[in-house]
PDB file of C-alpha atoms in Angstrom:
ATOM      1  CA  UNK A1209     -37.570   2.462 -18.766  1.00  0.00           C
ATOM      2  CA  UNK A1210     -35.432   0.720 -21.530  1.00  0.00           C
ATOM      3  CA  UNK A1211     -33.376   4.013 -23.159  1.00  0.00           C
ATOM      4  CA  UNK A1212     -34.280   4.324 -26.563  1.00  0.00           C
ATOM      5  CA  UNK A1213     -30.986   4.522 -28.291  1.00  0.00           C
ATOM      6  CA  UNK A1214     -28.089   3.954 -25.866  1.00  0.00           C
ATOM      7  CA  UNK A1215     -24.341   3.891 -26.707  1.00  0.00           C
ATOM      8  CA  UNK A1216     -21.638   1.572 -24.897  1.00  0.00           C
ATOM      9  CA  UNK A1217     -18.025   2.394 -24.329  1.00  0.00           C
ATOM     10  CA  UNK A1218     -17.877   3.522 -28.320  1.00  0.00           C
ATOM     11  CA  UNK A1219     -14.787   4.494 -29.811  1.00  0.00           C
ATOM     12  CA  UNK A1220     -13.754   5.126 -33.131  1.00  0.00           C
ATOM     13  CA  UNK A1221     -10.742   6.972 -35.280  1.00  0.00           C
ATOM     14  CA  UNK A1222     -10.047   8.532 -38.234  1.00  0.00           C
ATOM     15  CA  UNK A1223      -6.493   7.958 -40.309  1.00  0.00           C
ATOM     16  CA  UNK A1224      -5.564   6.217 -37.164  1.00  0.00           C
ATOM     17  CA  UNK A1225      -6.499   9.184 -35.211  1.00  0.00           C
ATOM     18  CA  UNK A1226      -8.768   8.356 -32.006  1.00  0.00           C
ATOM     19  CA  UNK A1227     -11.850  10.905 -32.471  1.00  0.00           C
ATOM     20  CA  UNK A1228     -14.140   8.955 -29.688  1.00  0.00           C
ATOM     21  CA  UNK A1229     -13.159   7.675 -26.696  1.00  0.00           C
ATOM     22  CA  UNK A1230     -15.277   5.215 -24.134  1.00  0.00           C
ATOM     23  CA  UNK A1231     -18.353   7.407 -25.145  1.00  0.00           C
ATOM     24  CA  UNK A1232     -21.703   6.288 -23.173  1.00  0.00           C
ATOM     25  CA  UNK A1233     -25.085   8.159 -23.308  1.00  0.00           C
ATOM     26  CA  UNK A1234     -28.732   7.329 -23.525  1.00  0.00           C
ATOM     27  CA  UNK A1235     -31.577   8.815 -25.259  1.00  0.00           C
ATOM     28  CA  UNK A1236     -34.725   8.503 -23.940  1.00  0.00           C
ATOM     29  CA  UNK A1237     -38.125   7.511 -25.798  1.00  0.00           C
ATOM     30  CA  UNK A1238     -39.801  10.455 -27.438  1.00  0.00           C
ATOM     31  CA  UNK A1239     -36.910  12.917 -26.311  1.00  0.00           C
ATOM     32  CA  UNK A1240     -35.420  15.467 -27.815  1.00  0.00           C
ATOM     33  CA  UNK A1241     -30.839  15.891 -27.043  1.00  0.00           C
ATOM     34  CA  UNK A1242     -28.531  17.746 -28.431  1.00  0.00           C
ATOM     35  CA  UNK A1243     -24.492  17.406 -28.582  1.00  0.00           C
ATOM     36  CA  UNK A1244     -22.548  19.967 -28.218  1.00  0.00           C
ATOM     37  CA  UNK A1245     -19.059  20.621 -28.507  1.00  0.00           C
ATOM     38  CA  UNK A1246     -16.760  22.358 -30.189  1.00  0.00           C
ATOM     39  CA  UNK A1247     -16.023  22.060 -34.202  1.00  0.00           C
ATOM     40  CA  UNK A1248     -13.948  18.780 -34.806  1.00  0.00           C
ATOM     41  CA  UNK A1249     -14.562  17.039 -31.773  1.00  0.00           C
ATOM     42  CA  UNK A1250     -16.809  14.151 -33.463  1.00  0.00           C
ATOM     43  CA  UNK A1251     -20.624  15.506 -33.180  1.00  0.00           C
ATOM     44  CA  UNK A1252     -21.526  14.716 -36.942  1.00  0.00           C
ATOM     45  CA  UNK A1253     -19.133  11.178 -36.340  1.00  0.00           C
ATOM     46  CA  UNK A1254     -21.934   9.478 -33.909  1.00  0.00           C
ATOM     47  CA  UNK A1255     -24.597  10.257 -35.781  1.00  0.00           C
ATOM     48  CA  UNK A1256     -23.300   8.626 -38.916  1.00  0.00           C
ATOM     49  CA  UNK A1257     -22.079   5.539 -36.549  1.00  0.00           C
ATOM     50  CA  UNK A1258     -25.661   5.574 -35.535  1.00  0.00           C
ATOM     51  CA  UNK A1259     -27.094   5.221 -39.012  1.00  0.00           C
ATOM     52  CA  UNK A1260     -24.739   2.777 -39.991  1.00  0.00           C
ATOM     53  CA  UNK A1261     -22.524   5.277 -42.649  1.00  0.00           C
ATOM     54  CA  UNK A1262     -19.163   4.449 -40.205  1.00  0.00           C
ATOM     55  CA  UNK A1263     -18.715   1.106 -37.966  1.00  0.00           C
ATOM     56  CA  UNK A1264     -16.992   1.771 -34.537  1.00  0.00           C
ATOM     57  CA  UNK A1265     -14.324   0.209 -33.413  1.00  0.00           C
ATOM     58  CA  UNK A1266     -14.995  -0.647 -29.503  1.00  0.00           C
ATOM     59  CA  UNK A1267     -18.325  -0.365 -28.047  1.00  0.00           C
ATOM     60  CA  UNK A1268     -21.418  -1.112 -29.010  1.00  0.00           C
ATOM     61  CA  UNK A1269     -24.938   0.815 -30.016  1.00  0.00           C
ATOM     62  CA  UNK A1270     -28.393  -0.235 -28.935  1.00  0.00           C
ATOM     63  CA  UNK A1271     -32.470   0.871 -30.171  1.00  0.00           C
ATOM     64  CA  UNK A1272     -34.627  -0.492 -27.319  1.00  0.00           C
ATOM     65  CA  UNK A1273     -31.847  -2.551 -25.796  1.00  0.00           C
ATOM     66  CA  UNK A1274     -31.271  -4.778 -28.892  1.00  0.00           C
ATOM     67  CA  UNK A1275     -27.618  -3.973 -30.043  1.00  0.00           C
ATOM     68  CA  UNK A1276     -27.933  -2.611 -33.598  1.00  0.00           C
ATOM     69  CA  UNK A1277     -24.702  -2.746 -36.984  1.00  0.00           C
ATOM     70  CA  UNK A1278     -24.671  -1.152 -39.931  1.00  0.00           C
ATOM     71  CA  UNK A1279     -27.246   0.702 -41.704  1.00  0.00           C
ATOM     72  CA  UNK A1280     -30.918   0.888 -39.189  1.00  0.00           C
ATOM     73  CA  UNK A1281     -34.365   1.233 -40.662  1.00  0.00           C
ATOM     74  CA  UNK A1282     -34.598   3.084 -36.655  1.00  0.00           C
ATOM     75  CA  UNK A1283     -32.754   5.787 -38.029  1.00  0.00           C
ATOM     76  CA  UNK A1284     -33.887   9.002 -40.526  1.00  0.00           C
ATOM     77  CA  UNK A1285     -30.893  10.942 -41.002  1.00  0.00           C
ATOM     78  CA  UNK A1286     -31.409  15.097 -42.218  1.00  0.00           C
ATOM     79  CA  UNK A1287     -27.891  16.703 -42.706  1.00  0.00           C
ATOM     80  CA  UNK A1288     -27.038  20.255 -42.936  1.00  0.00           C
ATOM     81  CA  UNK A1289     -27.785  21.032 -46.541  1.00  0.00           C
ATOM     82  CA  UNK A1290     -31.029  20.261 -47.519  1.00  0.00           C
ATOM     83  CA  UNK A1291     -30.324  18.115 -50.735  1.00  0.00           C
ATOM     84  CA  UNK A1292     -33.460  18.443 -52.417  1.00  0.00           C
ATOM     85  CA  UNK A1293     -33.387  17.493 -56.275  1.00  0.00           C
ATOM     86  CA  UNK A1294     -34.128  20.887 -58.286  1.00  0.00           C
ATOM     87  CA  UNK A1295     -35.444  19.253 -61.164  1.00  0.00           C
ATOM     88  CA  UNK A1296     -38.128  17.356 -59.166  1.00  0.00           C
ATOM     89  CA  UNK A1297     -41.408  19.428 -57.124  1.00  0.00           C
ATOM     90  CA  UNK A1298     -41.272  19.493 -53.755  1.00  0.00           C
ATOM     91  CA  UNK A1299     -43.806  16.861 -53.210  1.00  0.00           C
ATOM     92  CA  UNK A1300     -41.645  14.353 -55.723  1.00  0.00           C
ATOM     93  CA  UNK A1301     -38.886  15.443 -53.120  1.00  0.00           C
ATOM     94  CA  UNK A1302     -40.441  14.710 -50.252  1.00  0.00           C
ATOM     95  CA  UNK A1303     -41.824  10.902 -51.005  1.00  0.00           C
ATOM     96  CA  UNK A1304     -38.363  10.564 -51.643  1.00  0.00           C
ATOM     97  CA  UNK A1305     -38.431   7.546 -49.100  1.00  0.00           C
ATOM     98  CA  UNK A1306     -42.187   6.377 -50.600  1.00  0.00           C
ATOM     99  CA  UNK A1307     -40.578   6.443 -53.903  1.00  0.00           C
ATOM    100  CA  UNK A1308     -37.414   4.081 -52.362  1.00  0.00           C
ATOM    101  CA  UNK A1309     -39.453   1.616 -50.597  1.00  0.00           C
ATOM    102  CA  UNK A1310     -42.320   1.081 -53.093  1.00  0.00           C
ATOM    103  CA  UNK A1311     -44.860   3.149 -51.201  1.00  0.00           C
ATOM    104  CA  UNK A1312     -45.023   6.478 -53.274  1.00  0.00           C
ATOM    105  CA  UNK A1313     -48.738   6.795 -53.511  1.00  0.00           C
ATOM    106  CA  UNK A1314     -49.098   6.135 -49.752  1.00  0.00           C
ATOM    107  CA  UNK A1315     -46.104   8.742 -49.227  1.00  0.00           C
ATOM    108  CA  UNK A1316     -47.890  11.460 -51.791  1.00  0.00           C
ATOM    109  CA  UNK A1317     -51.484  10.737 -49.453  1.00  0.00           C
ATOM    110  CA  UNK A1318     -49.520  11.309 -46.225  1.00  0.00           C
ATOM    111  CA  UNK A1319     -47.438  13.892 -47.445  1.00  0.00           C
ATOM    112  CA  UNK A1320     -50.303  15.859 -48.688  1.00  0.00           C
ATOM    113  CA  UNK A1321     -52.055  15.865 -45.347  1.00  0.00           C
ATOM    114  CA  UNK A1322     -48.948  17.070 -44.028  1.00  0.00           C
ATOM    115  CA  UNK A1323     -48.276  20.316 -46.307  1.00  0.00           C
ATOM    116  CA  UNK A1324     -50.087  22.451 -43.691  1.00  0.00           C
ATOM    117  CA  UNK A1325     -48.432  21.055 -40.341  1.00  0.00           C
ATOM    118  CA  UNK A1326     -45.108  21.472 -42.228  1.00  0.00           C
ATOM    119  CA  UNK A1327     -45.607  25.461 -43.657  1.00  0.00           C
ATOM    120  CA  UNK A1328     -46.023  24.375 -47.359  1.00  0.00           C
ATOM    121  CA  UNK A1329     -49.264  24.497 -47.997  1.00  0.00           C
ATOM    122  CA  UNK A1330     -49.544  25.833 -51.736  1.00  0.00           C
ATOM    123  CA  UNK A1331     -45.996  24.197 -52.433  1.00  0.00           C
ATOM    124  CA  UNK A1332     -46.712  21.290 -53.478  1.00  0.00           C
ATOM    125  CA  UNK A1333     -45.801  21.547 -57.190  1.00  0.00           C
ATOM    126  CA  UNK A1334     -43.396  24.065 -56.771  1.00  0.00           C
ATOM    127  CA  UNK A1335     -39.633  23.589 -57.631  1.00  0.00           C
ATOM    128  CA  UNK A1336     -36.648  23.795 -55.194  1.00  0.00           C
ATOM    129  CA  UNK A1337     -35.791  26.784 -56.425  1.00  0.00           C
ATOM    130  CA  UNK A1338     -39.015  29.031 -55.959  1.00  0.00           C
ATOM    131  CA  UNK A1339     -38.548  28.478 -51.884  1.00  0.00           C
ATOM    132  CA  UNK A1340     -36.797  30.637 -49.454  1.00  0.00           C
ATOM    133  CA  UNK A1341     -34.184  28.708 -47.478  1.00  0.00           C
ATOM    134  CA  UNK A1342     -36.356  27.783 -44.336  1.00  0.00           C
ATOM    135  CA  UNK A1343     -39.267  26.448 -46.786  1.00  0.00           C
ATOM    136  CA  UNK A1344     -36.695  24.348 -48.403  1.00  0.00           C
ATOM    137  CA  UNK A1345     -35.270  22.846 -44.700  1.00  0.00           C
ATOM    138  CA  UNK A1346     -39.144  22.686 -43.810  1.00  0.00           C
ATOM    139  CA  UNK A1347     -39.423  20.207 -47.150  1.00  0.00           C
ATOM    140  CA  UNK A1348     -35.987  18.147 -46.189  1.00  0.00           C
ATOM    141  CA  UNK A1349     -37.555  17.877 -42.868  1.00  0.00           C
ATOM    142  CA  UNK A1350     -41.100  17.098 -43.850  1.00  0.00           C
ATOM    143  CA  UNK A1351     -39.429  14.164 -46.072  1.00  0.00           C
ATOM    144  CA  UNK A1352     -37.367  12.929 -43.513  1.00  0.00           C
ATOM    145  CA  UNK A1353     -40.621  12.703 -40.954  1.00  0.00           C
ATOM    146  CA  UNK A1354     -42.263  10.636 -44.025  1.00  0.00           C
ATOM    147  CA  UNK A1355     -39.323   8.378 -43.303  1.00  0.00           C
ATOM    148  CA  UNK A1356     -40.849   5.494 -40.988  1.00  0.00           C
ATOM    149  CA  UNK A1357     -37.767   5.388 -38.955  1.00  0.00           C
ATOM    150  CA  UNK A1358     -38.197   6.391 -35.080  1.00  0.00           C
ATOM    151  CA  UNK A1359     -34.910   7.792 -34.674  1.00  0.00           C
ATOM    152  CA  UNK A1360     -34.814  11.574 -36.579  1.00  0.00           C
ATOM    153  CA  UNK A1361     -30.572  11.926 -36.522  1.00  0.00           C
ATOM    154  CA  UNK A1362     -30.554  16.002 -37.458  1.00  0.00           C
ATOM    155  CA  UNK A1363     -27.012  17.433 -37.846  1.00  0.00           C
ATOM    156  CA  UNK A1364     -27.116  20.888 -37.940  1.00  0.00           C
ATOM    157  CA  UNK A1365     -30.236  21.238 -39.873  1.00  0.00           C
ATOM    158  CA  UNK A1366     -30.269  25.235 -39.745  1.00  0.00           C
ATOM    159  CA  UNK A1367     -26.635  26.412 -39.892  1.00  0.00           C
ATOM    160  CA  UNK A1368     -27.123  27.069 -43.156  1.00  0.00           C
ATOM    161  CA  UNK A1369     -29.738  29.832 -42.699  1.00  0.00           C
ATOM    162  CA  UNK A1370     -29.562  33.479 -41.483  1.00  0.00           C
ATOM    163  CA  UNK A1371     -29.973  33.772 -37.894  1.00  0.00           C
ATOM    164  CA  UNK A1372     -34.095  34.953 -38.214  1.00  0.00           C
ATOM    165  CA  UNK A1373     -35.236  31.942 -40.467  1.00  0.00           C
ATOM    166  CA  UNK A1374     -32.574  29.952 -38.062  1.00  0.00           C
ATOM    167  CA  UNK A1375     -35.095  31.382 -35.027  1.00  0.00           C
ATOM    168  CA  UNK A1376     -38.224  31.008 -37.234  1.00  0.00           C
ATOM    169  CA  UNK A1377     -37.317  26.882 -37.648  1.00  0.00           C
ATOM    170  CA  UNK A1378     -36.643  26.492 -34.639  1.00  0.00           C
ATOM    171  CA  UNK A1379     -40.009  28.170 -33.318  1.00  0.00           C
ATOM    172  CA  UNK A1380     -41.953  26.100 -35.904  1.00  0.00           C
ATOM    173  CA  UNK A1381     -39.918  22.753 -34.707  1.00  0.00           C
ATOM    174  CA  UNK A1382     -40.307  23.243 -31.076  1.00  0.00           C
ATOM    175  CA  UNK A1383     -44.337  23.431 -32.123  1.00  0.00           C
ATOM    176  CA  UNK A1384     -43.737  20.464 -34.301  1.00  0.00           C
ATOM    177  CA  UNK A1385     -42.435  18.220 -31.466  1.00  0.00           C
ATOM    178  CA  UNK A1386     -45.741  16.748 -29.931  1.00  0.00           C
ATOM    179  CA  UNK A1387     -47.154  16.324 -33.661  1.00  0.00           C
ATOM    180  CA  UNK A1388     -44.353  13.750 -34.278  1.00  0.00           C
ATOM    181  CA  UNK A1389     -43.934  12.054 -31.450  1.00  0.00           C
ATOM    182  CA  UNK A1390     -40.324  11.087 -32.366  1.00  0.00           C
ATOM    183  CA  UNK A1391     -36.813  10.767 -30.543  1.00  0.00           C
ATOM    184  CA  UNK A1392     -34.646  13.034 -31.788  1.00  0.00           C
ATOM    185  CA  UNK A1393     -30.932  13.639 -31.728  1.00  0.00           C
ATOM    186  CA  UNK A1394     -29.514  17.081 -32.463  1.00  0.00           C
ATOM    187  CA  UNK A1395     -26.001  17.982 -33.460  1.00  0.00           C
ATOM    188  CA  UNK A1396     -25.453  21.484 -33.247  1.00  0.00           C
ATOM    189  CA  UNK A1397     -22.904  24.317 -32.483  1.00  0.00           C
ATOM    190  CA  UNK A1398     -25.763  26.734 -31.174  1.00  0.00           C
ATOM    191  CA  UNK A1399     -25.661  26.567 -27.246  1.00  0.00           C
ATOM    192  CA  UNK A1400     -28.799  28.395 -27.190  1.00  0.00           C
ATOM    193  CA  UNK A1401     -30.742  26.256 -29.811  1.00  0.00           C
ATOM    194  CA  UNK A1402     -30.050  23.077 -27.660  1.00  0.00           C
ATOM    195  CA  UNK A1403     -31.352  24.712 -24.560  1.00  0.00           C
ATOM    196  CA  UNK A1404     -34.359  25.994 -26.869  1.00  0.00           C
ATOM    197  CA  UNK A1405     -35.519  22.418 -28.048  1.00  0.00           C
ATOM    198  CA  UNK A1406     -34.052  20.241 -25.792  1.00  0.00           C
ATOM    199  CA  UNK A1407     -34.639  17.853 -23.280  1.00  0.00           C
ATOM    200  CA  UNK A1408     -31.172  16.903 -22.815  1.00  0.00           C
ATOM    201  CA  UNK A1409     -27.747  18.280 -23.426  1.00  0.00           C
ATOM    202  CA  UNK A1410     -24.736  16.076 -23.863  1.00  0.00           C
ATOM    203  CA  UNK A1411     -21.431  17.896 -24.029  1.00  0.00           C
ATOM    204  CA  UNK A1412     -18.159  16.511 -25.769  1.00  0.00           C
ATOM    205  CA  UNK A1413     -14.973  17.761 -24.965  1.00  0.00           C
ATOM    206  CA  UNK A1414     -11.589  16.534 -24.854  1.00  0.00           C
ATOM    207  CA  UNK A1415      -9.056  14.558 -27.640  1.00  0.00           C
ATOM    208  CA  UNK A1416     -10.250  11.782 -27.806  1.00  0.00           C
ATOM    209  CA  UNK A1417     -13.540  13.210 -27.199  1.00  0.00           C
ATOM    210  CA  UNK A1418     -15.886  11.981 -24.705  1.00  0.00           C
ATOM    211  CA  UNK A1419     -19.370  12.778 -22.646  1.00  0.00           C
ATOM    212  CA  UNK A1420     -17.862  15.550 -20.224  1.00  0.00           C
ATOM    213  CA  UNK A1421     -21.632  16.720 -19.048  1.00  0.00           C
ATOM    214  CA  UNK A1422     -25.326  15.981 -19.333  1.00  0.00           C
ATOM    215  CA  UNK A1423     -27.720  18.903 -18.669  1.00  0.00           C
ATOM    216  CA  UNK A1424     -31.101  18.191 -18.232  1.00  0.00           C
ATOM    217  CA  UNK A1425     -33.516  20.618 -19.291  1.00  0.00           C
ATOM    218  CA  UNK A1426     -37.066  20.530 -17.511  1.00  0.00           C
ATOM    219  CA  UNK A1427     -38.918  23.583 -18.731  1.00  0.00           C
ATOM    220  CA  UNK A1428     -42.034  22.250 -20.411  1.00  0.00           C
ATOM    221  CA  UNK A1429     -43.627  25.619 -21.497  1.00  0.00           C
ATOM    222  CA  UNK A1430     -40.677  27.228 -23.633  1.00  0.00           C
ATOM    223  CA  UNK A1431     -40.371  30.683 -24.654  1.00  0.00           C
ATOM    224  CA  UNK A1432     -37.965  32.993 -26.062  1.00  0.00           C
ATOM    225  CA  UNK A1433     -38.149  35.019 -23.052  1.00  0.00           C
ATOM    226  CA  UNK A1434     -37.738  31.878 -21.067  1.00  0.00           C
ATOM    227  CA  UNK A1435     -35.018  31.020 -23.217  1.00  0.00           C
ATOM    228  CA  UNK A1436     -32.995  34.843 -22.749  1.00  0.00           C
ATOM    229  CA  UNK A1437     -33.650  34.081 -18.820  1.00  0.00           C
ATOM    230  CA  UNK A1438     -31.228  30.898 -18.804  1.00  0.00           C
ATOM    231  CA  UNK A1439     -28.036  32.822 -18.246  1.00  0.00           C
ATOM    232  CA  UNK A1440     -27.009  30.462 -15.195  1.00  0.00           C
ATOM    233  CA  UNK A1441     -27.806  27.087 -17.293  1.00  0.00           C
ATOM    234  CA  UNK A1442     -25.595  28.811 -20.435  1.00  0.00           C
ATOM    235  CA  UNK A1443     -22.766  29.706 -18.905  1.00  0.00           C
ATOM    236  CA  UNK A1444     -22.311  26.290 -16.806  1.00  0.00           C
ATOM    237  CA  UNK A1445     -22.540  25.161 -20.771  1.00  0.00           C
ATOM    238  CA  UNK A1446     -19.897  27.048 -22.512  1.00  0.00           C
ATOM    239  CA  UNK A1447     -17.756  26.386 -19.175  1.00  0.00           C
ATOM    240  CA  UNK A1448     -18.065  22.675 -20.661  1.00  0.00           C
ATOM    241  CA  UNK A1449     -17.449  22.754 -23.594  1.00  0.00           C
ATOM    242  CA  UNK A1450     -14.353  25.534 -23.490  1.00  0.00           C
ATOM    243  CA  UNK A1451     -12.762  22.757 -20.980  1.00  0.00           C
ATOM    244  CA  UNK A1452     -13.698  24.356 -17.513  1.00  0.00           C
ATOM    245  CA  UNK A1453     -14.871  22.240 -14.570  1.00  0.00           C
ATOM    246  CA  UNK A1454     -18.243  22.513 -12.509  1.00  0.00           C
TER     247      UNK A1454
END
């Protein structure tokens, strides 16, 4: 099977600093990875050489085994901070794309059949400012699905919440998974939220970083009980990404 988004001996440095060194990994279709590793190493720097925001310097990046440059209609990118407009309801914000491309009433019919799937039913004329801070991610992610890209690029979507709305997200996104049918790529710091949602773990670690492990994760029906049972598969992790060898 051709990988969905694969990445070739990529390298790339800031204030001629190497960040990434010969960095190869593969995503597969309809999957669900996460990168780990720890704060400065480069997580957030691939996914904004994915979506075109920074061009590497060696290597090369490929959707569906056609090498890709610059800015990627294969990409939907949903950073930390939600970055919905205040002044504009939440459905305005979330046909944000719709509203880009020339498609807004098509956006506003989709994203209205959505509301429910998404939490928001009721919210729809609401402002910004009248949702909790997992209603407002649920919105930056709901307009990022509206996004036709196939790639979602999510970098660190809930570190901005307090650890139960962090849990409730990622509850509601692991239930969210089969509805969109999407490859996803996950930066986060959260060992445990990778293991949660993932099917795939890549670790970074190093200076210049670089791939140091790949766990696969198998588990199909995931629970949090499942999830406080990995104490084997989360340890091997944080050996990995403190530097220690398995």
């Amino acid at each position: 099977m051709t990988p969905k988004v694969e990445v070739r001996n990529l390298a790339f440095s800031y204030d001629g600093r190497r960040v990434l060194e010969n960095l190869h990994f593969q995503v597969e279709p309809q999957s669900f990875v996460s990168i780990l590793g720890t704060s400065g190493c480069g997580k957030s720097t691939i996914l904004n050489l994915l979506s075109g925001v920074l061009k590497p310097e060696v290597g090369e990046m490929l959707v569906d085994g056609q090498p890709i440059s610059g800015i990627s209609s294969h990409f939907a990118y949903m950073p930390q901070n939600d970055l919905l407009f205040d002044w504009k309801t939440i459905l305005d914000n979330v046909c944000l794309y719709g509203k880009i491309h020339g498609t807004l009433e098509k956006a506003k019919e989709e994203a209205l059949a959505s509301f429910e799937a998404f939490g928001l039913a009721g919210c729809e004329n609401m402002y910004p400012c009248s949702l909790s801070g997992g209603m407002r991610q649920r919105a930056a992610f709901l307009r990022t699905a509206l996004c036709k890209a196939d790639v979602l690029l999510l970098d660190e979507p809930f570190g901005a919440l307090d650890v139960i709305s962090r849990g409730d997200m990622q509850d509601w996104l692991l239930s969210m998974r089969t509805r969109l049918s999407r490859t996803a790529l996950l930066v986060t710091h959260d060992v445990d939220e990778a293991i949660y949602l993932s099917d795939k773990i890549i670790v970074l670690g190093g200076r210049p970083a670089h791939v140091v492990r790949t766990f696969e994760v198998a588990e199909k029906n995931r629970s949090r009980d499942w999830l406080f049972a990995q104490g084997a598969l989360r340890s091997d992790i944080y050996k990995c990404i403190k530097g220690g060898t398995l």
